Short mmCIF file of C-alpha atoms and ligand atoms in Angstrom, two decimals:
data_model
loop_
_atom_site.label_atom_id
_atom_site.label_comp_id
_atom_site.label_asym_id
_atom_site.label_seq_id
_atom_site.Cartn_x
_atom_site.Cartn_y
_atom_site.Cartn_z
CA MET A 1 -3.18 21.68 20.08
CA SER A 2 -2.30 23.57 16.91
CA SER A 3 1.21 24.05 15.53
CA ASP A 4 2.74 24.54 12.13
CA ARG A 5 3.86 20.90 11.94
CA LEU A 6 1.64 18.49 9.99
CA ILE A 7 1.85 14.84 11.04
CA ILE A 8 1.67 12.44 8.11
CA PHE A 9 0.05 9.14 9.10
CA ASP A 10 0.49 6.47 6.47
CA THR A 11 -1.97 3.59 6.21
CA THR A 12 -0.70 2.01 2.98
CA LEU A 13 -0.01 -1.22 4.86
CA ARG A 14 -3.37 -1.31 6.66
CA ASP A 15 -6.28 0.42 4.90
CA GLY A 16 -4.36 0.22 1.61
CA GLU A 17 -3.25 -3.38 1.88
CA GLN A 18 -6.70 -4.59 2.92
CA SER A 19 -8.23 -3.40 -0.36
CA PRO A 20 -8.76 -5.87 -3.21
CA GLY A 21 -5.70 -6.49 -5.35
CA CYS A 22 -3.27 -4.77 -2.96
CA THR A 23 -2.31 -7.73 -0.81
CA MET A 24 1.40 -7.96 0.01
CA ASN A 25 3.43 -10.80 1.43
CA PHE A 26 5.56 -10.57 4.57
CA GLN A 27 8.79 -9.59 2.78
CA GLU A 28 6.99 -7.04 0.64
CA LYS A 29 5.43 -5.39 3.68
CA LEU A 30 8.81 -5.13 5.40
CA ARG A 31 10.35 -3.62 2.29
CA MET A 32 7.49 -1.15 1.91
CA ALA A 33 7.67 -0.18 5.59
CA HIS A 34 11.38 0.50 5.25
CA GLN A 35 10.74 2.74 2.24
CA LEU A 36 7.97 4.62 4.07
CA GLU A 37 10.47 5.31 6.82
CA ILE A 38 12.91 6.69 4.25
CA LEU A 39 10.08 8.79 2.81
CA GLY A 40 9.69 10.37 6.24
CA VAL A 41 6.14 9.52 7.28
CA ASP A 42 5.64 10.27 10.97
CA VAL A 43 3.27 7.42 11.80
CA LEU A 44 3.12 4.11 9.95
CA GLU A 45 0.00 2.04 10.47
CA ALA A 46 1.52 -1.37 9.88
CA GLY A 47 -1.65 -3.48 9.99
CA PHE A 48 -4.51 -4.85 12.04
CA PRO A 49 -2.85 -7.47 14.29
CA ALA A 50 -6.06 -9.13 15.54
CA SER A 51 -7.30 -9.77 12.01
CA SER A 52 -4.97 -12.72 11.29
CA GLN A 53 -1.76 -14.41 12.38
CA GLY A 54 -0.12 -13.15 9.18
CA ASP A 55 -0.98 -9.55 9.98
CA PHE A 56 0.21 -9.96 13.55
CA GLU A 57 3.58 -11.27 12.41
CA SER A 58 4.17 -8.59 9.82
CA VAL A 59 3.21 -5.78 12.23
CA GLN A 60 5.57 -7.26 14.82
CA ALA A 61 8.43 -7.53 12.33
CA ILE A 62 7.88 -3.96 11.14
CA ALA A 63 7.82 -2.74 14.75
CA ARG A 64 11.12 -4.51 15.39
CA GLN A 65 12.89 -3.17 12.28
CA ALA A 66 11.71 0.44 12.69
CA GLY A 67 14.06 3.22 13.74
CA PRO A 68 13.51 5.60 16.65
CA LYS A 69 11.95 8.49 14.72
CA ILE A 70 8.92 6.79 13.21
CA GLN A 71 5.85 5.79 15.21
CA ILE A 72 4.59 2.26 14.47
CA CYS A 73 0.88 1.96 14.86
CA GLY A 74 -1.47 -1.01 14.94
CA LEU A 75 -5.23 -0.90 14.47
CA ALA A 76 -7.57 -2.43 17.03
CA ARG A 77 -11.34 -2.54 17.35
CA CYS A 78 -12.63 -1.04 20.56
CA MET A 79 -12.36 -4.31 22.48
CA HIS A 80 -9.82 -5.53 25.03
CA SER A 81 -8.77 -8.64 23.10
CA ASP A 82 -7.95 -6.62 19.96
CA ILE A 83 -6.09 -3.96 21.92
CA ALA A 84 -4.04 -6.57 23.80
CA ARG A 85 -3.13 -8.31 20.53
CA CYS A 86 -2.24 -4.98 18.93
CA TRP A 87 0.02 -4.07 21.84
CA GLU A 88 1.73 -7.46 21.70
CA ALA A 89 2.56 -6.81 18.02
CA ILE A 90 3.84 -3.23 18.35
CA LYS A 91 5.39 -3.10 21.81
CA ASP A 92 8.95 -3.70 20.53
CA ALA A 93 8.86 -0.56 18.38
CA ALA A 94 10.89 2.36 19.69
CA ASN A 95 7.77 4.48 19.32
CA PRO A 96 4.53 2.45 19.39
CA ARG A 97 0.98 3.74 18.96
CA ILE A 98 -2.34 1.96 19.51
CA HIS A 99 -5.12 3.10 17.17
CA THR A 100 -8.56 2.04 18.33
CA PHE A 101 -11.86 2.92 16.70
CA LEU A 102 -15.61 2.71 17.14
CA SER A 103 -18.50 3.98 15.04
CA THR A 104 -20.38 7.04 16.22
CA SER A 105 -23.02 7.56 13.51
CA ASP A 106 -26.63 6.56 14.28
CA LEU A 107 -26.59 4.32 11.22
CA HIS A 108 -23.54 2.37 12.33
CA MET A 109 -24.48 2.25 16.01
CA THR A 110 -27.97 0.93 15.23
CA TYR A 111 -27.31 -1.51 12.41
CA LYS A 112 -23.64 -2.46 12.59
CA LEU A 113 -22.82 -2.33 16.29
CA ARG A 114 -26.36 -2.85 17.64
CA LYS A 115 -25.38 -0.66 20.59
CA THR A 116 -27.04 2.37 22.15
CA PRO A 117 -25.15 5.68 22.19
CA GLU A 118 -24.65 5.23 25.95
CA GLN A 119 -23.07 1.81 25.43
CA VAL A 120 -20.79 3.31 22.78
CA ILE A 121 -19.63 6.02 25.18
CA GLU A 122 -18.94 3.38 27.85
CA MET A 123 -16.94 1.26 25.41
CA ILE A 124 -14.84 4.28 24.38
CA ALA A 125 -14.08 5.20 28.01
CA ASP A 126 -13.24 1.62 28.94
CA CYS A 127 -11.18 0.66 25.89
CA VAL A 128 -9.22 3.91 25.52
CA ALA A 129 -8.33 3.71 29.24
CA TYR A 130 -7.18 0.12 28.71
CA ALA A 131 -5.05 1.14 25.72
CA VAL A 132 -3.57 4.03 27.71
CA SER A 133 -2.61 1.57 30.47
CA LEU A 134 -0.34 -0.05 27.85
CA THR A 135 1.09 3.05 26.15
CA PRO A 136 0.49 6.79 26.47
CA ASN A 137 0.42 7.08 22.66
CA VAL A 138 -3.22 6.27 21.85
CA GLU A 139 -5.33 7.39 18.90
CA PHE A 140 -9.08 7.10 18.92
CA SER A 141 -11.15 7.22 15.70
CA CYS A 142 -14.88 7.93 15.53
CA GLU A 143 -15.70 5.72 12.57
CA ASP A 144 -18.19 7.33 10.16
CA ALA A 145 -17.60 10.68 11.91
CA SER A 146 -18.74 12.70 8.89
CA ARG A 147 -22.25 11.19 9.18
CA SER A 148 -22.39 11.38 13.00
CA ASP A 149 -24.45 13.80 15.06
CA LYS A 150 -22.08 16.67 15.82
CA ASP A 151 -22.92 16.93 19.53
CA PHE A 152 -22.60 13.17 20.01
CA LEU A 153 -19.25 13.40 18.24
CA CYS A 154 -18.11 16.01 20.80
CA ARG A 155 -19.18 13.68 23.62
CA ALA A 156 -17.37 10.72 22.09
CA CYS A 157 -14.18 12.73 21.51
CA GLY A 158 -14.36 14.29 24.99
CA THR A 159 -14.71 10.81 26.51
CA ALA A 160 -11.68 9.50 24.58
CA ILE A 161 -9.57 12.52 25.59
CA ALA A 162 -10.62 12.20 29.23
CA ALA A 163 -9.55 8.53 29.08
CA GLY A 164 -6.13 9.59 27.79
CA ALA A 165 -6.25 9.51 23.96
CA THR A 166 -3.77 12.01 22.54
CA THR A 167 -4.91 11.87 18.91
CA ILE A 168 -8.55 12.11 17.83
CA ASN A 169 -9.36 11.08 14.30
CA LEU A 170 -12.60 12.10 12.55
CA PRO A 171 -12.80 9.92 9.45
CA ASP A 172 -14.93 10.43 6.41
CA THR A 173 -15.26 6.65 6.30
CA VAL A 174 -17.57 6.44 3.31
CA GLY A 175 -16.20 9.42 1.35
CA TYR A 176 -19.48 11.34 1.70
CA ALA A 177 -18.33 14.74 2.96
CA GLU A 178 -17.89 17.93 0.95
CA PRO A 179 -14.80 20.02 1.82
CA ALA A 180 -16.44 23.14 3.32
CA GLU A 181 -19.07 21.11 5.18
CA TYR A 182 -16.44 18.71 6.58
CA ALA A 183 -14.22 21.60 7.72
CA GLU A 184 -17.25 23.17 9.42
CA LEU A 185 -18.05 19.93 11.28
CA ILE A 186 -14.47 19.54 12.49
CA ASP A 187 -14.30 23.17 13.53
CA TYR A 188 -17.46 22.63 15.59
CA VAL A 189 -16.05 19.50 17.22
CA ILE A 190 -12.74 21.14 18.06
CA ARG A 191 -14.52 24.15 19.58
CA ASN A 192 -17.04 22.12 21.58
CA THR A 193 -15.14 19.06 22.79
CA PRO A 194 -14.09 19.22 26.42
CA GLY A 195 -10.28 18.93 26.61
CA ALA A 196 -9.83 19.40 22.83
CA GLU A 197 -6.69 21.46 23.48
CA LYS A 198 -4.97 18.33 24.88
CA ALA A 199 -5.30 16.33 21.63
CA ILE A 200 -4.12 16.48 18.05
CA PHE A 201 -7.05 16.27 15.65
CA SER A 202 -6.72 14.08 12.59
CA VAL A 203 -8.62 13.26 9.40
CA HIS A 204 -8.87 10.06 7.38
CA CYS A 205 -10.76 10.60 4.13
CA HIS A 206 -11.96 8.08 1.59
CA ASP A 207 -12.23 8.95 -2.06
CA ASP A 208 -15.69 7.68 -3.03
CA LEU A 209 -16.65 11.06 -4.50
CA GLY A 210 -13.09 11.89 -5.53
CA LEU A 211 -12.66 14.31 -2.63
CA GLY A 212 -10.30 12.44 -0.32
CA VAL A 213 -7.40 14.87 -0.70
CA ALA A 214 -9.62 17.99 -0.94
CA ASN A 215 -11.44 17.08 2.28
CA SER A 216 -8.18 16.34 4.10
CA LEU A 217 -6.68 19.68 3.07
CA ALA A 218 -9.85 21.62 3.94
CA ALA A 219 -9.57 20.32 7.50
CA LEU A 220 -6.11 21.88 7.90
CA LYS A 221 -7.67 25.32 7.87
CA VAL A 222 -9.62 24.60 11.07
CA GLY A 223 -6.72 23.22 13.08
CA VAL A 224 -6.34 19.58 12.06
CA ARG A 225 -2.67 18.60 12.32
CA GLN A 226 -2.62 14.97 11.25
CA ILE A 227 -3.65 13.63 7.85
CA GLU A 228 -4.04 9.91 7.23
CA GLY A 229 -3.66 8.50 3.75
CA ALA A 230 -1.99 5.91 1.59
CA LEU A 231 0.58 6.00 -1.19
CA CYS A 232 -1.01 6.19 -4.65
CA GLY A 233 -4.34 6.61 -2.81
CA ILE A 234 -4.88 2.86 -2.35
CA GLY A 235 -7.46 1.76 0.22
CA GLU A 236 -10.99 0.48 0.78
CA ARG A 237 -13.30 0.90 -2.24
CA ALA A 238 -12.19 4.06 -4.12
CA GLY A 239 -9.21 4.39 -1.78
CA ASN A 240 -7.79 6.87 0.72
CA ALA A 241 -6.35 10.34 0.31
CA ALA A 242 -3.10 9.96 -1.64
CA ILE A 243 -0.15 10.78 0.62
CA GLU A 244 1.96 12.10 -2.26
CA GLU A 245 -0.78 14.55 -3.23
CA VAL A 246 -1.32 15.74 0.34
CA ALA A 247 2.42 16.22 0.84
CA MET A 248 3.00 18.13 -2.40
CA ASN A 249 -0.01 20.40 -1.78
CA VAL A 250 1.45 21.36 1.56
CA VAL A 251 4.93 21.87 0.11
CA VAL A 252 4.01 23.63 -3.16
CA ARG A 253 1.34 25.80 -1.44
CA LYS A 254 3.28 26.56 1.73
CA ASP A 255 2.17 30.16 1.18
CA TYR A 256 -1.44 28.99 1.63
CA PHE A 257 -1.15 26.30 4.33
CA GLY A 258 1.87 27.62 6.27
CA LEU A 259 2.73 24.08 7.45
CA GLU A 260 5.85 21.89 7.55
CA THR A 261 6.06 18.12 7.05
CA ASN A 262 8.84 15.62 7.56
CA ILE A 263 8.37 14.14 4.08
CA ASP A 264 11.48 13.90 1.92
CA THR A 265 9.65 14.75 -1.30
CA GLU A 266 12.44 13.31 -3.45
CA GLN A 267 11.48 9.90 -2.10
CA ILE A 268 7.89 10.23 -3.35
CA TYR A 269 8.36 8.74 -6.80
CA PRO A 270 10.65 5.86 -5.67
CA SER A 271 8.13 5.01 -2.92
CA CYS A 272 5.10 5.03 -5.23
CA ARG A 273 6.96 3.13 -7.90
CA LEU A 274 7.96 0.47 -5.36
CA LEU A 275 4.35 0.13 -4.23
CA SER A 276 3.17 -0.15 -7.81
CA MET A 277 5.72 -2.92 -8.47
CA ILE A 278 4.75 -4.79 -5.33
CA ILE A 279 0.99 -4.74 -5.88
CA GLY A 280 1.32 -5.13 -9.64
CA LYS A 281 -0.72 -2.06 -10.54
CA PRO A 282 0.83 0.40 -12.97
CA ILE A 283 0.68 4.11 -12.08
CA PRO A 284 -1.86 5.74 -14.45
CA ASN A 285 -0.17 8.15 -16.88
CA ASN A 286 -2.35 11.07 -15.80
CA LYS A 287 -1.97 10.47 -12.05
CA ALA A 288 -1.14 13.72 -10.21
CA ILE A 289 2.46 14.09 -8.99
CA ILE A 290 3.71 10.65 -10.11
CA GLY A 291 2.06 9.82 -13.47
CA ALA A 292 4.25 9.60 -16.58
CA ASN A 293 2.49 12.65 -18.02
CA ALA A 294 2.59 14.77 -14.85
CA PHE A 295 5.62 16.64 -16.18
CA ALA A 296 5.18 16.08 -19.93
CA HIS A 297 4.41 19.15 -22.01
CA GLU A 298 2.83 18.31 -25.33
CA SER A 299 1.23 21.43 -26.76
CA GLY A 300 3.40 23.82 -28.75
CA ILE A 301 2.32 26.82 -26.69
CA HIS A 302 3.25 25.05 -23.46
CA GLN A 303 6.59 23.87 -24.86
CA ASP A 304 7.39 27.38 -25.99
CA GLY A 305 6.56 28.72 -22.52
CA MET A 306 8.70 26.05 -20.86
CA ILE A 307 11.69 26.94 -23.03
CA LYS A 308 11.36 30.61 -22.13
CA ASN A 309 10.78 30.04 -18.42
CA ARG A 310 9.89 26.67 -16.85
CA GLN A 311 7.68 28.34 -14.26
CA THR A 312 5.18 29.30 -16.97
CA TYR A 313 3.77 25.76 -16.88
CA GLU A 314 5.62 23.94 -14.11
CA ILE A 315 4.56 24.43 -10.48
CA MET A 316 7.07 21.88 -9.15
CA THR A 317 10.09 20.19 -10.70
CA PRO A 318 10.24 16.47 -11.55
CA ALA A 319 13.38 16.28 -9.40
CA SER A 320 11.48 17.61 -6.36
CA VAL A 321 9.35 14.43 -6.34
CA GLY A 322 12.29 12.15 -7.10
CA ARG A 323 11.85 11.74 -10.84
CA THR A 324 15.53 11.89 -11.58
CA GLU A 325 17.27 9.75 -14.12
CA THR A 326 20.43 8.13 -12.82
CA ASN A 327 22.88 8.25 -15.70
CA LEU A 328 24.65 5.08 -14.63
CA VAL A 329 23.94 2.69 -17.50
CA ILE A 330 23.77 -0.94 -16.46
CA GLY A 331 24.73 -3.65 -18.95
CA LYS A 332 26.77 -6.76 -19.61
CA HIS A 333 30.03 -5.24 -18.38
CA SER A 334 28.79 -3.58 -15.20
CA GLY A 335 30.60 -4.64 -12.05
CA ARG A 336 29.10 -5.42 -8.65
CA ASN A 337 29.88 -1.96 -7.33
CA ALA A 338 28.11 -0.17 -10.18
CA ILE A 339 25.11 -2.43 -9.70
CA ARG A 340 25.08 -1.75 -5.96
CA VAL A 341 25.29 2.04 -6.54
CA LYS A 342 22.53 1.83 -9.15
CA PHE A 343 20.20 -0.08 -6.83
CA GLU A 344 20.90 2.37 -4.03
CA ALA A 345 19.96 5.21 -6.37
CA LEU A 346 16.71 3.37 -7.05
CA GLY A 347 16.08 3.12 -3.30
CA TYR A 348 17.19 -0.48 -2.64
CA LYS A 349 19.83 -1.24 -0.03
CA LEU A 350 20.98 -4.78 -0.76
CA SER A 351 22.93 -7.17 1.45
CA ASP A 352 26.04 -8.84 -0.07
CA GLU A 353 24.06 -12.01 -0.68
CA GLN A 354 21.18 -10.12 -2.35
CA LEU A 355 23.70 -8.15 -4.44
CA GLN A 356 25.21 -11.40 -5.70
CA THR A 357 21.75 -12.68 -6.69
CA VAL A 358 20.86 -9.55 -8.69
CA PHE A 359 24.38 -9.35 -10.14
CA GLU A 360 23.91 -12.80 -11.67
CA ALA A 361 20.39 -11.90 -12.84
CA VAL A 362 21.67 -8.69 -14.49
CA LYS A 363 24.28 -10.68 -16.44
CA GLU A 364 21.66 -13.16 -17.56
CA LEU A 365 19.26 -10.40 -18.65
CA ALA A 366 22.03 -8.48 -20.44
CA ASP A 367 22.64 -11.55 -22.60
CA ARG A 368 19.05 -11.37 -23.82
CA LYS A 369 18.33 -7.63 -23.84
CA LYS A 370 20.27 -4.68 -25.31
CA THR A 371 19.17 -1.91 -22.97
CA ILE A 372 18.44 -2.48 -19.32
CA TYR A 373 16.11 0.16 -17.91
CA ASP A 374 15.51 1.13 -14.28
CA GLU A 375 12.11 -0.56 -14.51
CA ASP A 376 13.78 -3.83 -15.58
CA LEU A 377 16.04 -3.64 -12.54
CA MET A 378 13.15 -2.91 -10.20
CA ALA A 379 11.14 -5.82 -11.63
CA MET A 380 14.20 -8.02 -11.14
CA VAL A 381 14.76 -7.14 -7.50
CA GLN A 382 11.08 -7.65 -6.84
CA GLU A 383 11.16 -11.09 -8.38
CA LYS A 384 14.52 -12.32 -7.14
CA ILE A 385 14.65 -10.84 -3.65
CA TYR A 386 11.24 -10.07 -2.25
CA ARG A 387 9.37 -13.13 -3.34
CA GLN A 388 8.53 -15.73 -0.66
CA PRO A 389 10.00 -19.26 -0.95
CA ASP A 390 7.65 -20.91 -3.40
CA VAL A 391 5.75 -24.20 -3.19
CA TYR A 392 5.41 -24.22 -6.98
CA ARG A 393 8.34 -23.39 -9.24
CA LEU A 394 8.22 -23.10 -13.00
CA ARG A 395 11.13 -24.72 -14.79
CA HIS A 396 10.31 -24.78 -18.51
CA VAL A 397 7.41 -23.82 -20.66
CA SER A 398 6.96 -24.47 -24.35
CA VAL A 399 3.96 -23.47 -26.44
CA GLN A 400 2.72 -24.24 -29.91
CA SER A 401 0.32 -21.56 -31.16
CA SER A 402 -2.13 -22.07 -33.98
CA ASP A 403 -4.38 -19.68 -35.90
CA SER A 404 -7.48 -21.81 -36.55
CA GLY A 405 -8.77 -25.36 -37.03
CA GLY A 406 -6.35 -28.32 -36.88
CA ILE A 407 -4.32 -28.75 -33.72
CA PRO A 408 -5.43 -26.43 -30.93
CA PRO A 409 -2.82 -24.33 -29.09
CA THR A 410 -0.69 -26.74 -27.07
CA ALA A 411 1.48 -26.18 -23.99
CA ALA A 412 4.08 -28.38 -22.30
CA VAL A 413 5.30 -27.44 -18.84
CA ILE A 414 7.95 -28.74 -16.45
CA MET A 415 7.66 -27.49 -12.89
CA ASP A 416 8.36 -28.35 -9.23
CA VAL A 417 5.24 -29.07 -7.25
CA LYS A 418 5.96 -29.14 -3.51
CA GLY A 419 9.56 -30.24 -4.12
CA GLU A 420 8.80 -32.85 -6.81
CA GLU A 421 9.56 -32.30 -10.50
CA ARG A 422 6.57 -32.94 -12.79
CA SER A 423 5.88 -32.53 -16.50
CA HIS A 424 2.61 -32.37 -18.36
CA ALA A 425 1.09 -31.15 -21.65
CA GLY A 426 -2.37 -30.05 -22.74
CA PHE A 427 -4.54 -27.79 -24.90
CA GLY A 428 -6.39 -24.51 -24.62
CA VAL A 429 -8.39 -22.04 -26.70
CA GLY A 430 -5.26 -19.86 -26.91
CA PRO A 431 -1.61 -20.26 -25.82
CA VAL A 432 -2.12 -18.57 -22.45
CA ASP A 433 -5.22 -20.67 -21.77
CA ALA A 434 -3.25 -23.81 -22.69
CA VAL A 435 -0.41 -22.94 -20.29
CA PHE A 436 -2.80 -22.09 -17.44
CA ASN A 437 -4.77 -25.33 -17.98
CA VAL A 438 -1.61 -27.42 -17.85
CA ILE A 439 -0.31 -25.69 -14.71
CA ALA A 440 -3.71 -25.99 -13.02
CA ASP A 441 -3.79 -29.74 -13.76
CA MET A 442 -0.28 -30.17 -12.38
CA VAL A 443 -0.96 -28.43 -9.07
CA GLY A 444 -4.37 -30.06 -8.79
CA ARG A 445 -6.42 -26.91 -8.34
CA HIS A 446 -8.51 -24.88 -10.76
CA PRO A 447 -9.04 -21.36 -9.38
CA ASP A 448 -11.11 -18.76 -11.27
CA LEU A 449 -9.06 -16.33 -13.33
CA ASP A 450 -10.57 -12.98 -12.33
CA ASN A 451 -8.18 -10.72 -14.12
CA TYR A 452 -5.30 -10.89 -16.59
CA SER A 453 -3.31 -7.88 -17.75
CA ILE A 454 -0.14 -7.44 -19.73
CA ASN A 455 2.11 -4.45 -19.85
CA ALA A 456 5.39 -3.71 -21.67
CA ILE A 457 7.66 -2.50 -18.87
CA THR A 458 9.78 -0.40 -21.21
CA GLY A 459 9.77 0.58 -24.89
CA GLY A 460 11.15 -1.54 -27.75
CA THR A 461 10.24 -4.96 -29.10
CA ASP A 462 12.71 -6.59 -26.69
CA ALA A 463 10.93 -5.03 -23.71
CA LEU A 464 10.10 -7.20 -20.72
CA GLY A 465 6.42 -8.10 -20.73
CA GLU A 466 4.96 -7.81 -17.24
CA VAL A 467 1.87 -9.92 -16.66
CA THR A 468 -0.43 -9.56 -13.65
CA VAL A 469 -3.13 -12.11 -12.87
CA ARG A 470 -5.73 -12.33 -10.14
CA ILE A 471 -7.15 -15.72 -9.23
CA SER A 472 -9.64 -16.82 -6.60
CA GLU A 473 -10.85 -20.04 -5.02
CA ASN A 474 -12.89 -20.87 -1.91
CA GLY A 475 -13.28 -17.21 -0.95
CA PHE A 476 -9.54 -16.52 -1.09
CA SER A 477 -8.04 -14.37 -3.77
CA ALA A 478 -4.45 -13.71 -4.83
CA VAL A 479 -2.47 -11.64 -7.29
CA GLY A 480 0.61 -12.86 -9.13
CA ARG A 481 3.12 -11.18 -11.38
CA GLY A 482 5.74 -12.36 -13.81
CA ALA A 483 8.13 -10.54 -16.11
CA HIS A 484 9.94 -11.99 -19.13
CA PRO A 485 10.71 -10.91 -22.71
CA ASP A 486 8.51 -13.84 -23.85
CA VAL A 487 4.94 -12.92 -22.86
CA ILE A 488 3.78 -16.55 -22.62
CA THR A 489 6.59 -17.31 -20.17
CA ALA A 490 5.72 -14.09 -18.29
CA SER A 491 2.09 -15.32 -18.13
CA ALA A 492 3.12 -18.73 -16.81
CA LYS A 493 5.35 -17.11 -14.18
CA ALA A 494 2.53 -14.79 -13.11
CA TYR A 495 0.08 -17.68 -12.81
CA VAL A 496 2.51 -19.77 -10.76
CA ASN A 497 3.27 -16.74 -8.60
CA ALA A 498 -0.47 -16.22 -7.98
CA LEU A 499 -0.85 -19.90 -7.02
CA ASN A 500 2.00 -19.51 -4.53
CA HIS A 501 0.34 -16.40 -3.09
CA LEU A 502 -2.98 -18.21 -2.87
CA GLU A 503 -1.35 -20.99 -0.84
CA GLU A 504 0.29 -18.41 1.40
CA ILE A 505 -2.94 -16.47 1.92
CA GLU A 506 -4.83 -19.67 2.73
CA ARG A 507 -2.14 -20.64 5.23
CA SER A 508 -2.42 -17.29 7.00
CA GLY A 509 -6.22 -17.78 6.97
CA ARG A 510 -6.90 -14.30 5.70
CA ARG A 511 -9.95 -13.91 3.52
CA VAL A 512 -10.88 -10.26 3.85
CA HIS A 513 -10.15 -8.08 6.85
CA SER A 514 -13.21 -7.83 9.02
CA GLN A 515 -13.60 -4.73 11.08
CA ASP A 516 -16.95 -5.89 12.37
CA GLY A 517 -17.58 -8.52 14.98
CA TYR A 518 -18.28 -6.33 17.97
CA GLY A 519 -20.18 -8.01 20.72
CA GLU A 520 -17.30 -10.47 21.25
CA ASN A 521 -15.94 -8.03 23.82
O1 KIV B 1 -12.24 4.57 7.16
C1 KIV B 1 -12.19 4.46 8.40
O2 KIV B 1 -13.02 4.99 9.13
C2 KIV B 1 -11.11 3.67 8.95
C3 KIV B 1 -10.94 3.70 10.43
C4 KIV B 1 -10.57 2.37 10.98
C5 KIV B 1 -9.98 4.78 10.82
O3 KIV B 1 -10.33 3.08 8.22
ZN1 ZN B 2 -10.43 3.90 6.15
#
């Protein structure tokens, strides 16, 4: 089934969110899903409902908020209980899709599944038919397809199509394939699978060798019409193919691919920026399409060329990927309407109540800071609106630094712990260590600090410092962020935020997504 329309399948909230450091809370997932809809992805894989109660609830909420154009997909292992749970989560979407998968490589069948090829074929026939009894929109993935025997792959795909699957995905699960070789394998499968003309073929490429996007694009030349990927390329291990790179390749090189997508490319930068804010990972400066340097021309020869004719060194415009500056300057005297318009330009549609909250926060920030940048506003909305109700709340922090000898760095903190105000003071080897020790004593838990990073959100000495921390305890791990012009306060906020996330993650019982566990069928 080949056409000139490329289906973009986004798995930022499933494969992306399950990767270390990319965990999002319920509100953040809903916000991200809404933005992905605005971006124009065709299929949104909202999560893996059987993996935890938290995932189930967020997939269900995303399904319920989604409009009629987007397909909301849930992942399910090839087992009835997973498929039933997936359907329960997505059935309220206007356009639901069940995505079920099973490994087809000898390696996975032997060691991971402990099933014979015949048993695998039976499971595919049985489970795809069960999924099709719930919805006609069923995708089947042959996990580890790129390392599977090509004739067995044809049998597995033929079985899934005969059982009613309408999309067949051939993932490069471990990022092992090379572009020409992968395209050749897919070409073979499409030519030799019984009923192939009834299905749309799809790819899902991991980036272990840095070829996720290249492999995905190579597959287009042999008839693949769905590409799966994640914003900013997040995902298991080295990540997935980056959606923004796939989309811009198809748009900029329409002459080469001859395909159309539904992506509103001007929403690319706002979407990636939102993701980066939510997961607390800055976009690298040299990142294709969205990095700060992607449109910066430094060398004299290049600058000269750009002045004479932009096309000499620019293959796409910053505006085409949404890197436009809104010239509405926000400050002390801005009214509610200007603030609303500004947030809309940044991609945030706020309710009246949310607008009032950010309006007050803007006034407060404007008292402390001369220039308010877009990044400050985005950090603010993230902190004030999308954060879950907290069990721990920081009220005041005061620190005494010291260079050497004498009194060690000292911190005093006042905070709410599960509704009760507490105060405490203590020491550390540095001011941040002192603050973290005091907070840890107050909440009565001492998680490991796995990572601490600090970033100036904008230029200038009055810039907001944005701190990201990762902590872990008892096999659970959580990320926290905090922004404040005082970097010690930003650190304290980030630590408290991480502790709140840790509590939330423990409550939802989600350690790491497990895609194994077959045999419980
Ligand atoms: O990488 C992979 O094979 C997957 C499947 C579940 C599609 O993520
Ligand atoms: Zn994957």
